[in-house]
JSON list of C-alpha atoms in Angstrom, two decimals:
[
{"chain": "A", "resi": 92, "resn": "MET", "atom": "CA", "xyz": [-53.76, -53.39, 33.04]},
{"chain": "A", "resi": 93, "resn": "ASN", "atom": "CA", "xyz": [-52.48, -52.36, 36.20]},
{"chain": "A", "resi": 94, "resn": "GLU", "atom": "CA", "xyz": [-51.26, -55.18, 38.40]},
{"chain": "A", "resi": 95, "resn": "PHE", "atom": "CA", "xyz": [-54.09, -56.40, 40.67]},
{"chain": "A", "resi": 96, "resn": "TYR", "atom": "CA", "xyz": [-52.78, -59.59, 42.57]},
{"chain": "A", "resi": 97, "resn": "GLY", "atom": "CA", "xyz": [-55.23, -62.13, 44.28]},
{"chain": "A", "resi": 98, "resn": "ALA", "atom": "CA", "xyz": [-57.77, -64.81, 43.81]},
{"chain": "A", "resi": 99, "resn": "THR", "atom": "CA", "xyz": [-61.32, -65.16, 42.73]},
{"chain": "A", "resi": 100, "resn": "SER", "atom": "CA", "xyz": [-64.09, -68.05, 41.84]},
{"chain": "A", "resi": 101, "resn": "VAL", "atom": "CA", "xyz": [-65.76, -67.65, 38.63]},
{"chain": "A", "resi": 102, "resn": "ILE", "atom": "CA", "xyz": [-67.35, -69.63, 35.72]},
{"chain": "A", "resi": 103, "resn": "PRO", "atom": "CA", "xyz": [-66.10, -68.98, 32.52]},
{"chain": "A", "resi": 104, "resn": "LEU", "atom": "CA", "xyz": [-68.34, -68.38, 29.81]},
{"chain": "A", "resi": 105, "resn": "SER", "atom": "CA", "xyz": [-68.94, -71.30, 26.95]},
{"chain": "A", "resi": 106, "resn": "ASP", "atom": "CA", "xyz": [-67.65, -70.46, 23.22]},
{"chain": "A", "resi": 107, "resn": "SER", "atom": "CA", "xyz": [-71.24, -69.20, 22.03]},
{"chain": "A", "resi": 108, "resn": "ASP", "atom": "CA", "xyz": [-71.87, -67.06, 25.16]},
{"chain": "A", "resi": 109, "resn": "ARG", "atom": "CA", "xyz": [-68.26, -65.63, 24.95]},
{"chain": "A", "resi": 110, "resn": "HIS", "atom": "CA", "xyz": [-68.96, -64.72, 21.31]},
{"chain": "A", "resi": 111, "resn": "LYS", "atom": "CA", "xyz": [-72.16, -62.96, 22.47]},
{"chain": "A", "resi": 112, "resn": "CYS", "atom": "CA", "xyz": [-70.03, -60.85, 24.56]},
{"chain": "A", "resi": 113, "resn": "ARG", "atom": "CA", "xyz": [-67.56, -60.25, 22.32]},
{"chain": "A", "resi": 114, "resn": "ILE", "atom": "CA", "xyz": [-69.96, -58.94, 19.87]},
{"chain": "A", "resi": 115, "resn": "ALA", "atom": "CA", "xyz": [-71.13, -56.21, 22.65]},
{"chain": "A", "resi": 116, "resn": "GLN", "atom": "CA", "xyz": [-67.65, -55.52, 23.45]},
{"chain": "A", "resi": 117, "resn": "GLU", "atom": "CA", "xyz": [-66.75, -54.69, 19.69]},
{"chain": "A", "resi": 118, "resn": "ARG", "atom": "CA", "xyz": [-69.51, -52.31, 19.63]},
{"chain": "A", "resi": 119, "resn": "LEU", "atom": "CA", "xyz": [-68.42, -50.66, 22.79]},
{"chain": "A", "resi": 120, "resn": "LEU", "atom": "CA", "xyz": [-65.04, -50.24, 21.18]},
{"chain": "A", "resi": 121, "resn": "GLY", "atom": "CA", "xyz": [-66.27, -49.20, 17.95]},
{"chain": "A", "resi": 122, "resn": "ALA", "atom": "CA", "xyz": [-67.98, -46.22, 19.67]},
{"chain": "A", "resi": 123, "resn": "LEU", "atom": "CA", "xyz": [-65.04, -45.18, 22.38]},
{"chain": "A", "resi": 124, "resn": "GLU", "atom": "CA", "xyz": [-62.12, -47.27, 21.52]},
{"chain": "A", "resi": 125, "resn": "HIS", "atom": "CA", "xyz": [-59.47, -44.46, 22.62]},
{"chain": "A", "resi": 126, "resn": "HIS", "atom": "CA", "xyz": [-61.20, -44.73, 26.08]},
{"chain": "A", "resi": 127, "resn": "ILE", "atom": "CA", "xyz": [-61.52, -48.28, 26.81]},
{"chain": "A", "resi": 128, "resn": "VAL", "atom": "CA", "xyz": [-58.94, -50.79, 27.54]},
{"chain": "A", "resi": 129, "resn": "PRO", "atom": "CA", "xyz": [-60.59, -54.20, 26.79]},
{"chain": "A", "resi": 130, "resn": "LEU", "atom": "CA", "xyz": [-60.40, -57.21, 28.57]},
{"chain": "A", "resi": 131, "resn": "VAL", "atom": "CA", "xyz": [-59.21, -60.24, 26.28]},
{"chain": "A", "resi": 132, "resn": "PRO", "atom": "CA", "xyz": [-62.28, -62.18, 25.25]},
{"chain": "A", "resi": 133, "resn": "GLU", "atom": "CA", "xyz": [-60.93, -65.57, 25.96]},
{"chain": "A", "resi": 134, "resn": "THR", "atom": "CA", "xyz": [-61.16, -64.48, 29.85]},
{"chain": "A", "resi": 135, "resn": "PHE", "atom": "CA", "xyz": [-64.59, -63.51, 29.83]},
{"chain": "A", "resi": 136, "resn": "HIS", "atom": "CA", "xyz": [-66.36, -65.04, 32.93]},
{"chain": "A", "resi": 137, "resn": "LEU", "atom": "CA", "xyz": [-69.11, -64.48, 35.50]},
{"chain": "A", "resi": 138, "resn": "THR", "atom": "CA", "xyz": [-67.53, -64.09, 39.07]},
{"chain": "A", "resi": 139, "resn": "ILE", "atom": "CA", "xyz": [-69.18, -65.94, 41.86]},
{"chain": "A", "resi": 140, "resn": "HIS", "atom": "CA", "xyz": [-66.94, -64.81, 44.84]},
{"chain": "A", "resi": 141, "resn": "ALA", "atom": "CA", "xyz": [-63.63, -63.03, 45.32]},
{"chain": "A", "resi": 142, "resn": "PHE", "atom": "CA", "xyz": [-61.01, -63.88, 47.93]},
{"chain": "A", "resi": 143, "resn": "SER", "atom": "CA", "xyz": [-57.96, -62.01, 49.32]},
{"chain": "A", "resi": 144, "resn": "ASN", "atom": "CA", "xyz": [-56.54, -59.27, 46.91]},
{"chain": "A", "resi": 145, "resn": "ASP", "atom": "CA", "xyz": [-55.18, -55.84, 46.83]},
{"chain": "A", "resi": 146, "resn": "ASN", "atom": "CA", "xyz": [-58.59, -54.23, 47.11]},
{"chain": "A", "resi": 147, "resn": "ASN", "atom": "CA", "xyz": [-59.38, -56.12, 50.41]},
{"chain": "A", "resi": 148, "resn": "THR", "atom": "CA", "xyz": [-56.23, -57.08, 52.29]},
{"chain": "A", "resi": 149, "resn": "SER", "atom": "CA", "xyz": [-53.33, -54.67, 53.06]},
{"chain": "A", "resi": 150, "resn": "GLY", "atom": "CA", "xyz": [-49.52, -55.61, 53.61]},
{"chain": "A", "resi": 151, "resn": "GLY", "atom": "CA", "xyz": [-48.88, -56.75, 49.85]},
{"chain": "A", "resi": 152, "resn": "ILE", "atom": "CA", "xyz": [-48.49, -59.96, 47.92]},
{"chain": "A", "resi": 153, "resn": "GLU", "atom": "CA", "xyz": [-46.88, -61.76, 50.65]},
{"chain": "A", "resi": 154, "resn": "ILE", "atom": "CA", "xyz": [-49.73, -61.42, 53.06]},
{"chain": "A", "resi": 155, "resn": "ILE", "atom": "CA", "xyz": [-52.22, -61.98, 50.14]},
{"chain": "A", "resi": 156, "resn": "GLN", "atom": "CA", "xyz": [-50.36, -65.08, 49.37]},
{"chain": "A", "resi": 157, "resn": "ALA", "atom": "CA", "xyz": [-50.34, -66.33, 53.03]},
{"chain": "A", "resi": 158, "resn": "ASN", "atom": "CA", "xyz": [-54.20, -65.62, 53.34]},
{"chain": "A", "resi": 159, "resn": "LEU", "atom": "CA", "xyz": [-54.77, -67.78, 50.22]},
{"chain": "A", "resi": 160, "resn": "ALA", "atom": "CA", "xyz": [-52.47, -70.66, 51.36]},
{"chain": "A", "resi": 161, "resn": "GLN", "atom": "CA", "xyz": [-54.77, -70.81, 54.45]},
{"chain": "A", "resi": 162, "resn": "LEU", "atom": "CA", "xyz": [-58.19, -70.51, 52.54]},
{"chain": "A", "resi": 163, "resn": "GLU", "atom": "CA", "xyz": [-57.22, -72.91, 49.49]},
{"chain": "A", "resi": 164, "resn": "GLU", "atom": "CA", "xyz": [-57.92, -76.13, 51.53]},
{"chain": "A", "resi": 165, "resn": "ALA", "atom": "CA", "xyz": [-61.50, -75.16, 52.34]},
{"chain": "A", "resi": 166, "resn": "ILE", "atom": "CA", "xyz": [-62.18, -73.61, 48.93]},
{"chain": "A", "resi": 167, "resn": "ALA", "atom": "CA", "xyz": [-60.98, -77.05, 47.69]},
{"chain": "A", "resi": 168, "resn": "ALA", "atom": "CA", "xyz": [-63.38, -79.01, 49.87]},
{"chain": "A", "resi": 169, "resn": "GLU", "atom": "CA", "xyz": [-66.22, -76.75, 48.96]},
{"chain": "A", "resi": 170, "resn": "PHE", "atom": "CA", "xyz": [-65.51, -77.30, 45.39]},
{"chain": "A", "resi": 171, "resn": "ARG", "atom": "CA", "xyz": [-65.85, -81.25, 45.96]},
{"chain": "A", "resi": 172, "resn": "ASN", "atom": "CA", "xyz": [-69.17, -80.51, 47.64]},
{"chain": "A", "resi": 173, "resn": "ILE", "atom": "CA", "xyz": [-70.40, -78.58, 44.89]},
{"chain": "A", "resi": 174, "resn": "ALA", "atom": "CA", "xyz": [-69.11, -81.07, 42.28]},
{"chain": "A", "resi": 175, "resn": "ALA", "atom": "CA", "xyz": [-71.17, -83.94, 44.40]},
{"chain": "A", "resi": 176, "resn": "ARG", "atom": "CA", "xyz": [-74.43, -81.64, 44.74]},
{"chain": "A", "resi": 177, "resn": "TYR", "atom": "CA", "xyz": [-74.40, -79.81, 41.36]},
{"chain": "A", "resi": 178, "resn": "GLY", "atom": "CA", "xyz": [-72.21, -81.46, 38.83]},
{"chain": "A", "resi": 179, "resn": "GLY", "atom": "CA", "xyz": [-73.61, -81.39, 35.61]},
{"chain": "A", "resi": 180, "resn": "GLN", "atom": "CA", "xyz": [-75.93, -79.10, 36.17]},
{"chain": "A", "resi": 181, "resn": "ARG", "atom": "CA", "xyz": [-76.45, -75.43, 34.39]},
{"chain": "A", "resi": 182, "resn": "ILE", "atom": "CA", "xyz": [-77.47, -71.91, 35.60]},
{"chain": "A", "resi": 183, "resn": "ARG", "atom": "CA", "xyz": [-79.41, -69.83, 32.83]},
{"chain": "A", "resi": 184, "resn": "MET", "atom": "CA", "xyz": [-78.70, -66.23, 33.30]},
{"chain": "A", "resi": 185, "resn": "ARG", "atom": "CA", "xyz": [-80.74, -63.17, 31.90]},
{"chain": "A", "resi": 186, "resn": "SER", "atom": "CA", "xyz": [-79.05, -60.09, 30.77]},
{"chain": "A", "resi": 187, "resn": "LEU", "atom": "CA", "xyz": [-80.36, -56.69, 31.97]},
{"chain": "A", "resi": 188, "resn": "GLY", "atom": "CA", "xyz": [-78.12, -55.14, 29.48]},
{"chain": "A", "resi": 189, "resn": "ALA", "atom": "CA", "xyz": [-74.39, -53.39, 29.52]},
{"chain": "A", "resi": 190, "resn": "SER", "atom": "CA", "xyz": [-74.20, -50.40, 32.13]},
{"chain": "A", "resi": 191, "resn": "THR", "atom": "CA", "xyz": [-71.17, -48.49, 33.96]},
{"chain": "A", "resi": 192, "resn": "GLY", "atom": "CA", "xyz": [-70.98, -46.20, 36.87]},
{"chain": "A", "resi": 193, "resn": "GLY", "atom": "CA", "xyz": [-68.63, -44.06, 34.63]},
{"chain": "A", "resi": 194, "resn": "LYS", "atom": "CA", "xyz": [-65.33, -44.44, 36.66]},
{"chain": "A", "resi": 195, "resn": "ASP", "atom": "CA", "xyz": [-64.01, -47.96, 36.06]},
{"chain": "A", "resi": 196, "resn": "VAL", "atom": "CA", "xyz": [-65.60, -50.98, 34.44]},
{"chain": "A", "resi": 197, "resn": "VAL", "atom": "CA", "xyz": [-68.22, -51.48, 31.70]},
{"chain": "A", "resi": 198, "resn": "SER", "atom": "CA", "xyz": [-69.81, -54.72, 32.16]},
{"chain": "A", "resi": 199, "resn": "ILE", "atom": "CA", "xyz": [-73.27, -56.71, 31.27]},
{"chain": "A", "resi": 200, "resn": "LYS", "atom": "CA", "xyz": [-75.52, -57.19, 34.63]},
{"chain": "A", "resi": 201, "resn": "TYR", "atom": "CA", "xyz": [-77.40, -60.15, 34.74]},
{"chain": "A", "resi": 202, "resn": "VAL", "atom": "CA", "xyz": [-79.99, -61.90, 37.01]},
{"chain": "A", "resi": 203, "resn": "PRO", "atom": "CA", "xyz": [-80.94, -65.75, 37.37]},
{"chain": "A", "resi": 204, "resn": "ALA", "atom": "CA", "xyz": [-83.67, -66.72, 34.64]},
{"chain": "A", "resi": 205, "resn": "SER", "atom": "CA", "xyz": [-85.64, -68.59, 37.20]},
{"chain": "A", "resi": 206, "resn": "GLU", "atom": "CA", "xyz": [-86.21, -69.49, 40.91]},
{"chain": "A", "resi": 207, "resn": "ARG", "atom": "CA", "xyz": [-84.05, -72.65, 40.46]},
{"chain": "A", "resi": 208, "resn": "ASP", "atom": "CA", "xyz": [-81.32, -70.92, 38.79]},
{"chain": "A", "resi": 209, "resn": "TYR", "atom": "CA", "xyz": [-81.55, -68.01, 41.66]},
{"chain": "A", "resi": 210, "resn": "GLN", "atom": "CA", "xyz": [-81.39, -70.65, 44.46]},
{"chain": "A", "resi": 211, "resn": "LEU", "atom": "CA", "xyz": [-78.21, -72.60, 42.65]},
{"chain": "A", "resi": 212, "resn": "LEU", "atom": "CA", "xyz": [-76.29, -69.32, 42.09]},
{"chain": "A", "resi": 213, "resn": "THR", "atom": "CA", "xyz": [-77.12, -67.85, 45.38]},
{"chain": "A", "resi": 214, "resn": "ASP", "atom": "CA", "xyz": [-75.92, -71.31, 47.21]},
{"chain": "A", "resi": 215, "resn": "LEU", "atom": "CA", "xyz": [-72.41, -71.14, 45.27]},
{"chain": "A", "resi": 216, "resn": "TYR", "atom": "CA", "xyz": [-72.16, -67.56, 46.13]},
{"chain": "A", "resi": 217, "resn": "ASN", "atom": "CA", "xyz": [-72.98, -68.37, 49.84]},
{"chain": "A", "resi": 218, "resn": "ARG", "atom": "CA", "xyz": [-70.70, -71.31, 50.20]},
{"chain": "A", "resi": 219, "resn": "MET", "atom": "CA", "xyz": [-67.79, -69.01, 49.07]},
{"chain": "A", "resi": 220, "resn": "GLU", "atom": "CA", "xyz": [-69.09, -66.06, 51.42]},
{"chain": "A", "resi": 221, "resn": "LYS", "atom": "CA", "xyz": [-68.86, -68.48, 54.41]},
{"chain": "A", "resi": 222, "resn": "ILE", "atom": "CA", "xyz": [-65.15, -68.99, 53.63]},
{"chain": "A", "resi": 223, "resn": "PHE", "atom": "CA", "xyz": [-64.10, -65.32, 52.91]},
{"chain": "A", "resi": 224, "resn": "PRO", "atom": "CA", "xyz": [-66.81, -62.94, 53.88]},
{"chain": "A", "resi": 225, "resn": "GLU", "atom": "CA", "xyz": [-67.02, -60.14, 51.38]},
{"chain": "A", "resi": 226, "resn": "ARG", "atom": "CA", "xyz": [-70.31, -58.36, 53.19]},
{"chain": "A", "resi": 227, "resn": "LYS", "atom": "CA", "xyz": [-71.34, -56.45, 50.28]},
{"chain": "A", "resi": 228, "resn": "PRO", "atom": "CA", "xyz": [-73.99, -56.95, 47.56]},
{"chain": "A", "resi": 229, "resn": "TYR", "atom": "CA", "xyz": [-73.48, -59.72, 44.92]},
{"chain": "A", "resi": 230, "resn": "VAL", "atom": "CA", "xyz": [-73.80, -58.07, 41.50]},
{"chain": "A", "resi": 231, "resn": "PRO", "atom": "CA", "xyz": [-73.59, -60.93, 38.67]},
{"chain": "A", "resi": 232, "resn": "HIS", "atom": "CA", "xyz": [-71.83, -59.61, 35.77]},
{"chain": "A", "resi": 233, "resn": "VAL", "atom": "CA", "xyz": [-69.45, -60.10, 32.89]},
{"chain": "A", "resi": 234, "resn": "SER", "atom": "CA", "xyz": [-66.82, -57.23, 32.49]},
{"chain": "A", "resi": 235, "resn": "LEU", "atom": "CA", "xyz": [-66.05, -56.08, 28.90]},
{"chain": "A", "resi": 236, "resn": "GLY", "atom": "CA", "xyz": [-63.51, -53.45, 29.50]},
{"chain": "A", "resi": 237, "resn": "TYR", "atom": "CA", "xyz": [-62.10, -50.84, 31.83]},
{"chain": "A", "resi": 238, "resn": "PHE", "atom": "CA", "xyz": [-61.96, -46.87, 31.26]},
{"chain": "A", "resi": 239, "resn": "LYS", "atom": "CA", "xyz": [-58.51, -45.04, 30.51]},
{"chain": "A", "resi": 240, "resn": "PRO", "atom": "CA", "xyz": [-57.62, -42.71, 33.07]},
{"chain": "A", "resi": 241, "resn": "MET", "atom": "CA", "xyz": [-58.95, -39.46, 30.93]},
{"chain": "A", "resi": 242, "resn": "LYS", "atom": "CA", "xyz": [-62.19, -37.40, 30.89]},
{"chain": "A", "resi": 243, "resn": "LEU", "atom": "CA", "xyz": [-65.13, -38.06, 28.25]},
{"chain": "A", "resi": 244, "resn": "GLU", "atom": "CA", "xyz": [-66.37, -34.91, 26.73]},
{"chain": "A", "resi": 245, "resn": "GLN", "atom": "CA", "xyz": [-70.20, -34.50, 27.23]},
{"chain": "A", "resi": 246, "resn": "ASP", "atom": "CA", "xyz": [-70.62, -35.83, 23.18]},
{"chain": "A", "resi": 247, "resn": "GLU", "atom": "CA", "xyz": [-68.77, -38.86, 24.21]},
{"chain": "A", "resi": 248, "resn": "ILE", "atom": "CA", "xyz": [-70.67, -39.49, 27.33]},
{"chain": "A", "resi": 249, "resn": "ALA", "atom": "CA", "xyz": [-73.84, -39.21, 25.29]},
{"chain": "A", "resi": 250, "resn": "LEU", "atom": "CA", "xyz": [-72.31, -41.71, 22.50]},
{"chain": "A", "resi": 251, "resn": "LEU", "atom": "CA", "xyz": [-71.57, -44.04, 25.74]},
{"chain": "A", "resi": 252, "resn": "TYR", "atom": "CA", "xyz": [-74.95, -44.47, 26.67]},
{"chain": "A", "resi": 253, "resn": "GLU", "atom": "CA", "xyz": [-76.53, -44.43, 23.41]},
{"chain": "A", "resi": 254, "resn": "THR", "atom": "CA", "xyz": [-74.15, -47.31, 22.60]},
{"chain": "A", "resi": 255, "resn": "LEU", "atom": "CA", "xyz": [-75.24, -49.13, 25.96]},
{"chain": "A", "resi": 256, "resn": "GLU", "atom": "CA", "xyz": [-78.93, -48.75, 25.05]},
{"chain": "A", "resi": 257, "resn": "SER", "atom": "CA", "xyz": [-78.48, -50.10, 21.61]},
{"chain": "A", "resi": 258, "resn": "MET", "atom": "CA", "xyz": [-76.79, -53.03, 23.02]},
{"chain": "A", "resi": 259, "resn": "ARG", "atom": "CA", "xyz": [-79.64, -53.69, 25.44]},
{"chain": "A", "resi": 260, "resn": "LYS", "atom": "CA", "xyz": [-82.44, -53.26, 22.89]},
{"chain": "A", "resi": 261, "resn": "GLY", "atom": "CA", "xyz": [-80.46, -55.14, 19.92]},
{"chain": "A", "resi": 262, "resn": "LEU", "atom": "CA", "xyz": [-78.16, -57.73, 21.20]},
{"chain": "A", "resi": 263, "resn": "ASP", "atom": "CA", "xyz": [-79.05, -61.24, 22.87]},
{"chain": "A", "resi": 264, "resn": "LEU", "atom": "CA", "xyz": [-76.76, -61.56, 25.77]},
{"chain": "A", "resi": 265, "resn": "ASP", "atom": "CA", "xyz": [-78.34, -64.04, 27.83]},
{"chain": "A", "resi": 266, "resn": "ILE", "atom": "CA", "xyz": [-75.96, -66.74, 28.80]},
{"chain": "A", "resi": 267, "resn": "VAL", "atom": "CA", "xyz": [-75.90, -70.32, 30.23]},
{"chain": "A", "resi": 268, "resn": "LEU", "atom": "CA", "xyz": [-73.42, -71.17, 33.17]},
{"chain": "A", "resi": 269, "resn": "ASP", "atom": "CA", "xyz": [-71.89, -74.49, 33.38]},
{"chain": "A", "resi": 270, "resn": "VAL", "atom": "CA", "xyz": [-71.43, -75.54, 37.05]},
{"chain": "A", "resi": 271, "resn": "ASP", "atom": "CA", "xyz": [-68.47, -78.09, 36.21]},
{"chain": "A", "resi": 272, "resn": "ARG", "atom": "CA", "xyz": [-66.90, -75.23, 34.64]},
{"chain": "A", "resi": 273, "resn": "PHE", "atom": "CA", "xyz": [-66.52, -73.37, 37.95]},
{"chain": "A", "resi": 274, "resn": "VAL", "atom": "CA", "xyz": [-62.87, -72.73, 38.80]},
{"chain": "A", "resi": 275, "resn": "TYR", "atom": "CA", "xyz": [-60.61, -71.22, 41.46]},
{"chain": "A", "resi": 276, "resn": "GLN", "atom": "CA", "xyz": [-58.25, -68.93, 40.04]},
{"chain": "A", "resi": 277, "resn": "HIS", "atom": "CA", "xyz": [-55.23, -66.53, 40.99]},
{"chain": "A", "resi": 278, "resn": "HIS", "atom": "CA", "xyz": [-55.09, -63.29, 39.08]},
{"chain": "A", "resi": 279, "resn": "VAL", "atom": "CA", "xyz": [-51.93, -60.73, 38.21]},
{"chain": "A", "resi": 280, "resn": "HIS", "atom": "CA", "xyz": [-54.15, -58.37, 36.56]},
{"chain": "A", "resi": 281, "resn": "MET", "atom": "CA", "xyz": [-57.52, -58.44, 34.92]},
{"chain": "A", "resi": 282, "resn": "ASN", "atom": "CA", "xyz": [-56.64, -59.70, 31.81]},
{"chain": "A", "resi": 283, "resn": "ASP", "atom": "CA", "xyz": [-54.60, -62.44, 33.85]},
{"chain": "A", "resi": 284, "resn": "PHE", "atom": "CA", "xyz": [-56.19, -65.26, 35.34]},
{"chain": "A", "resi": 285, "resn": "ARG", "atom": "CA", "xyz": [-54.52, -68.50, 36.10]},
{"chain": "A", "resi": 286, "resn": "ALA", "atom": "CA", "xyz": [-56.39, -71.50, 37.16]},
{"chain": "A", "resi": 287, "resn": "VAL", "atom": "CA", "xyz": [-55.70, -73.43, 40.08]},
{"chain": "A", "resi": 288, "resn": "PHE", "atom": "CA", "xyz": [-58.66, -75.96, 40.08]},
{"chain": "A", "resi": 289, "resn": "SER", "atom": "CA", "xyz": [-62.19, -76.49, 38.97]},
{"chain": "A", "resi": 290, "resn": "VAL", "atom": "CA", "xyz": [-65.07, -78.16, 40.18]},
{"chain": "A", "resi": 291, "resn": "GLN", "atom": "CA", "xyz": [-64.69, -80.78, 37.29]},
{"chain": "A", "resi": 292, "resn": "GLN", "atom": "CA", "xyz": [-61.26, -81.44, 38.31]},
{"chain": "A", "resi": 293, "resn": "LEU", "atom": "CA", "xyz": [-62.09, -82.50, 42.01]},
{"chain": "A", "resi": 294, "resn": "ALA", "atom": "CA", "xyz": [-65.35, -84.37, 41.13]},
{"chain": "A", "resi": 295, "resn": "VAL", "atom": "CA", "xyz": [-65.30, -87.83, 42.73]},
{"chain": "A", "resi": 296, "resn": "VAL", "atom": "CA", "xyz": [-65.36, -90.40, 39.78]},
{"chain": "A", "resi": 297, "resn": "PRO", "atom": "CA", "xyz": [-67.49, -93.44, 41.26]}
]
């Protein structure tokens, strides 16, 4: 993985849901192992909102670190609010199947399973968006791996999409997110996420 410094807020998958996504990843690698750099299954997560990183902040690591230092008190305060409002709750997510734009990542796309799940997920996103506006559509997903910078031949492209379709039809990839596991992390690259604090850690115990 190339270096990619910054911070994000994610909900790590449960052991059972991580196993589901690992099966999908293994099927993908079975078809195109030489073209894919896999993400470490232990890091599988659904991103809620990114913060300052190399893509959205110019000036290098020092500027990103300064931005994050200014943001983290507000992020922690919002995590405490989330713990008080949603502690112990879960968000059910329905899989739309794995897909790719063909340029960088292969991921499983998700939608909330009900109106209640939608409202909860959207509220988590909006609370983070107020702190660090991304101003772009939110696409819930779990990333499986990144393409190496090499051209796929036509038969490999056909195999890729056949594999993605077989995953959509043949695998149960629905997941359930635990709000208590919602975590703020720093990342160095896409296989190196370092937890700073979580909703569960910041919950006020009566």
